[in-house]
Amino acid sequence: MSGRPDGEPLAPVLAAAPVADGEFVEITDADVEQVVELWKTCELTRPWNDPYVDIAEARAGDDSTVLVARTGGRVAATAMAGYDGHRGWLYYVAVAPELRRSGLGRAAVVAAEAWLVARGARKIQLMVRTANTDVLGFYGRMGYADQECTVLGRWIESD
């Protein structure tokens, strides 16, 4: 298959914007506390999703990861990526508030996209809370569009 279902050509992976202190790399044990702090600062955490569990589970397999970029020795941006064998998914894309509009958000998405494409993803999706209009605009400028589907879910009780 050489294009999208609607016949349009596939979008190329974008070129990454420069990152202050280096490339996006996979999270290390030493980064975990700073990553959770960043996610909380960016209001990405929710009481029902333990960020420590999300990080541990992302690091546990070959089909998911958390990528980080550092500025001044601190975690400045993140992107969690996961490949389900059919699509790539982005989660927890975060940039320290004082560094927004610096290109780090774009670089985080591009790094996660490249990670997913290297694993076979041909389509990358993400979920954005409807009220987060600033972020919807950011992703729209990067070529992401409403997929005209509704995400449904239900929690499964575990013992």
CSV table of C-alpha atoms in Angstrom, one decimal:
chain,number,residue,atom,x,y,z
A,1,MET,CA,0.0,0.0,0.0
A,2,SER,CA,1.6,3.2,-1.1
A,3,GLY,CA,-0.8,5.8,0.2
A,4,ARG,CA,-3.6,6.6,2.5
A,5,PRO,CA,-7.1,4.9,2.1
A,6,ASP,CA,-8.3,8.1,0.5
A,7,GLY,CA,-5.6,7.9,-2.2
A,8,GLU,CA,-3.5,10.7,-0.9
A,9,PRO,CA,0.3,10.0,-0.6
A,10,LEU,CA,1.7,9.3,2.8
A,11,ALA,CA,3.1,12.2,4.7
A,12,PRO,CA,6.9,12.1,5.3
A,13,VAL,CA,8.3,12.1,8.8
A,14,LEU,CA,9.2,15.7,9.4
A,15,ALA,CA,12.7,16.9,10.1
A,16,ALA,CA,13.4,17.5,13.8
A,17,ALA,CA,13.9,21.0,15.1
A,18,PRO,CA,17.1,21.6,17.0
A,19,VAL,CA,17.2,20.5,20.6
A,20,ALA,CA,19.1,22.6,23.1
A,21,ASP,CA,21.4,20.1,24.7
A,22,GLY,CA,21.1,17.2,22.3
A,23,GLU,CA,18.8,14.6,20.8
A,24,PHE,CA,15.8,13.0,22.3
A,25,VAL,CA,16.9,9.8,24.0
A,26,GLU,CA,15.2,7.0,25.9
A,27,ILE,CA,14.4,7.7,29.5
A,28,THR,CA,16.8,6.5,32.2
A,29,ASP,CA,16.1,5.7,35.9
A,30,ALA,CA,17.6,9.0,36.8
A,31,ASP,CA,15.0,10.9,34.7
A,32,VAL,CA,11.8,9.4,36.2
A,33,GLU,CA,11.2,11.9,39.0
A,34,GLN,CA,11.9,14.9,36.7
A,35,VAL,CA,9.6,13.4,34.0
A,36,VAL,CA,6.7,12.9,36.5
A,37,GLU,CA,7.3,16.5,37.8
A,38,LEU,CA,7.2,17.8,34.2
A,39,TRP,CA,4.0,15.9,33.4
A,40,LYS,CA,2.3,17.3,36.6
A,41,THR,CA,3.5,20.8,35.8
A,42,CYS,CA,2.0,20.4,32.3
A,43,GLU,CA,-1.2,19.1,33.8
A,44,LEU,CA,-1.0,15.8,31.9
A,45,THR,CA,-1.5,13.5,34.8
A,46,ARG,CA,-4.9,12.3,36.1
A,47,PRO,CA,-5.7,10.6,39.4
A,48,TRP,CA,-6.7,7.4,37.7
A,49,ASN,CA,-3.4,7.1,35.7
A,50,ASP,CA,-0.3,6.6,37.9
A,51,PRO,CA,2.5,8.2,35.9
A,52,TYR,CA,5.1,6.0,37.6
A,53,VAL,CA,3.2,2.9,36.4
A,54,ASP,CA,2.8,4.4,32.9
A,55,ILE,CA,6.5,5.0,32.7
A,56,ALA,CA,7.4,1.5,34.0
A,57,GLU,CA,5.0,-0.2,31.5
A,58,ALA,CA,6.3,1.9,28.6
A,59,ARG,CA,9.8,0.8,29.5
A,60,ALA,CA,8.9,-2.8,30.0
A,61,GLY,CA,8.6,-3.8,26.3
A,62,ASP,CA,10.1,-3.3,22.9
A,63,ASP,CA,7.0,-1.6,21.5
A,64,SER,CA,6.9,1.5,23.7
A,65,THR,CA,9.2,4.0,25.2
A,66,VAL,CA,9.5,7.4,26.8
A,67,LEU,CA,11.8,9.8,25.0
A,68,VAL,CA,13.3,12.8,26.8
A,69,ALA,CA,15.3,15.9,25.9
A,70,ARG,CA,17.4,17.7,28.5
A,71,THR,CA,18.3,21.4,28.8
A,72,GLY,CA,20.8,22.5,31.4
A,73,GLY,CA,21.0,19.0,32.8
A,74,ARG,CA,17.2,18.8,33.4
A,75,VAL,CA,14.4,17.0,31.5
A,76,ALA,CA,12.8,19.7,29.4
A,77,ALA,CA,10.6,17.7,27.1
A,78,THR,CA,9.1,14.3,26.7
A,79,ALA,CA,7.1,12.1,24.4
A,80,MET,CA,5.8,8.6,25.2
A,81,ALA,CA,5.4,6.4,22.1
A,82,GLY,CA,3.8,3.0,21.6
A,83,TYR,CA,3.3,0.8,18.7
A,84,ASP,CA,0.3,-1.6,18.8
A,85,GLY,CA,1.3,-3.6,15.6
A,86,HIS,CA,-1.1,-1.5,13.5
A,87,ARG,CA,-0.7,2.1,14.5
A,88,GLY,CA,1.7,4.2,16.5
A,89,TRP,CA,0.4,6.3,19.4
A,90,LEU,CA,1.8,9.4,21.1
A,91,TYR,CA,1.2,10.1,24.8
A,92,TYR,CA,2.6,12.6,27.3
A,93,VAL,CA,4.1,15.0,24.9
A,94,ALA,CA,5.3,17.7,27.3
A,95,VAL,CA,7.5,20.8,27.2
A,96,ALA,CA,8.6,22.8,30.2
A,97,PRO,CA,6.4,25.9,30.2
A,98,GLU,CA,9.3,28.3,30.1
A,99,LEU,CA,10.6,26.5,26.9
A,100,ARG,CA,7.3,26.4,24.9
A,101,ARG,CA,7.4,27.9,21.5
A,102,SER,CA,11.1,27.0,21.3
A,103,GLY,CA,10.7,24.1,18.9
A,104,LEU,CA,11.0,21.4,21.6
A,105,GLY,CA,7.3,20.3,21.2
A,106,ARG,CA,7.8,19.8,17.5
A,107,ALA,CA,11.1,18.0,18.1
A,108,ALA,CA,9.4,15.7,20.6
A,109,VAL,CA,6.7,14.8,18.1
A,110,VAL,CA,9.2,14.2,15.3
A,111,ALA,CA,11.5,12.1,17.5
A,112,ALA,CA,8.5,9.9,18.6
A,113,GLU,CA,7.3,9.6,15.0
A,114,ALA,CA,10.7,8.5,13.9
A,115,TRP,CA,10.9,5.9,16.7
A,116,LEU,CA,7.4,4.6,15.7
A,117,VAL,CA,8.2,4.5,12.0
A,118,ALA,CA,11.4,2.5,12.7
A,119,ARG,CA,9.1,-0.1,14.3
A,120,GLY,CA,6.7,-0.3,11.3
A,121,ALA,CA,4.0,2.3,12.1
A,122,ARG,CA,2.4,3.8,9.0
A,123,LYS,CA,-0.1,5.9,10.8
A,124,ILE,CA,0.4,7.7,14.1
A,125,GLN,CA,-2.5,8.8,16.3
A,126,LEU,CA,-2.9,10.7,19.6
A,127,MET,CA,-5.7,11.8,21.8
A,128,VAL,CA,-6.1,15.4,22.9
A,129,ARG,CA,-8.6,16.5,25.5
A,130,THR,CA,-11.3,18.5,23.6
A,131,ALA,CA,-10.9,21.6,25.8
A,132,ASN,CA,-7.2,21.8,25.1
A,133,THR,CA,-7.6,24.1,22.0
A,134,ASP,CA,-4.0,25.4,22.1
A,135,VAL,CA,-2.6,21.9,21.7
A,136,LEU,CA,-5.2,21.0,19.0
A,137,GLY,CA,-3.8,24.0,17.0
A,138,PHE,CA,-0.2,22.8,17.6
A,139,TYR,CA,-1.0,19.3,16.2
A,140,GLY,CA,-3.0,20.8,13.4
A,141,ARG,CA,0.0,22.8,12.3
A,142,MET,CA,2.0,19.6,12.3
A,143,GLY,CA,-0.4,17.9,9.9
A,144,TYR,CA,-2.5,16.0,12.4
A,145,ALA,CA,-6.3,16.1,11.7
A,146,ASP,CA,-9.5,14.9,13.4
A,147,GLN,CA,-9.9,11.3,12.3
A,148,GLU,CA,-13.7,11.5,12.6
A,149,CYS,CA,-14.0,8.8,15.1
A,150,THR,CA,-15.0,8.6,18.7
A,151,VAL,CA,-12.7,7.0,21.3
A,152,LEU,CA,-14.6,4.7,23.6
A,153,GLY,CA,-13.2,3.1,26.7
A,154,ARG,CA,-14.0,1.3,29.9
A,155,TRP,CA,-11.9,0.4,32.9
A,156,ILE,CA,-11.4,-3.2,33.7
A,157,GLU,CA,-11.4,-4.1,37.4
A,158,SER,CA,-8.3,-6.0,38.5
A,159,ASP,CA,-7.8,-7.9,41.7
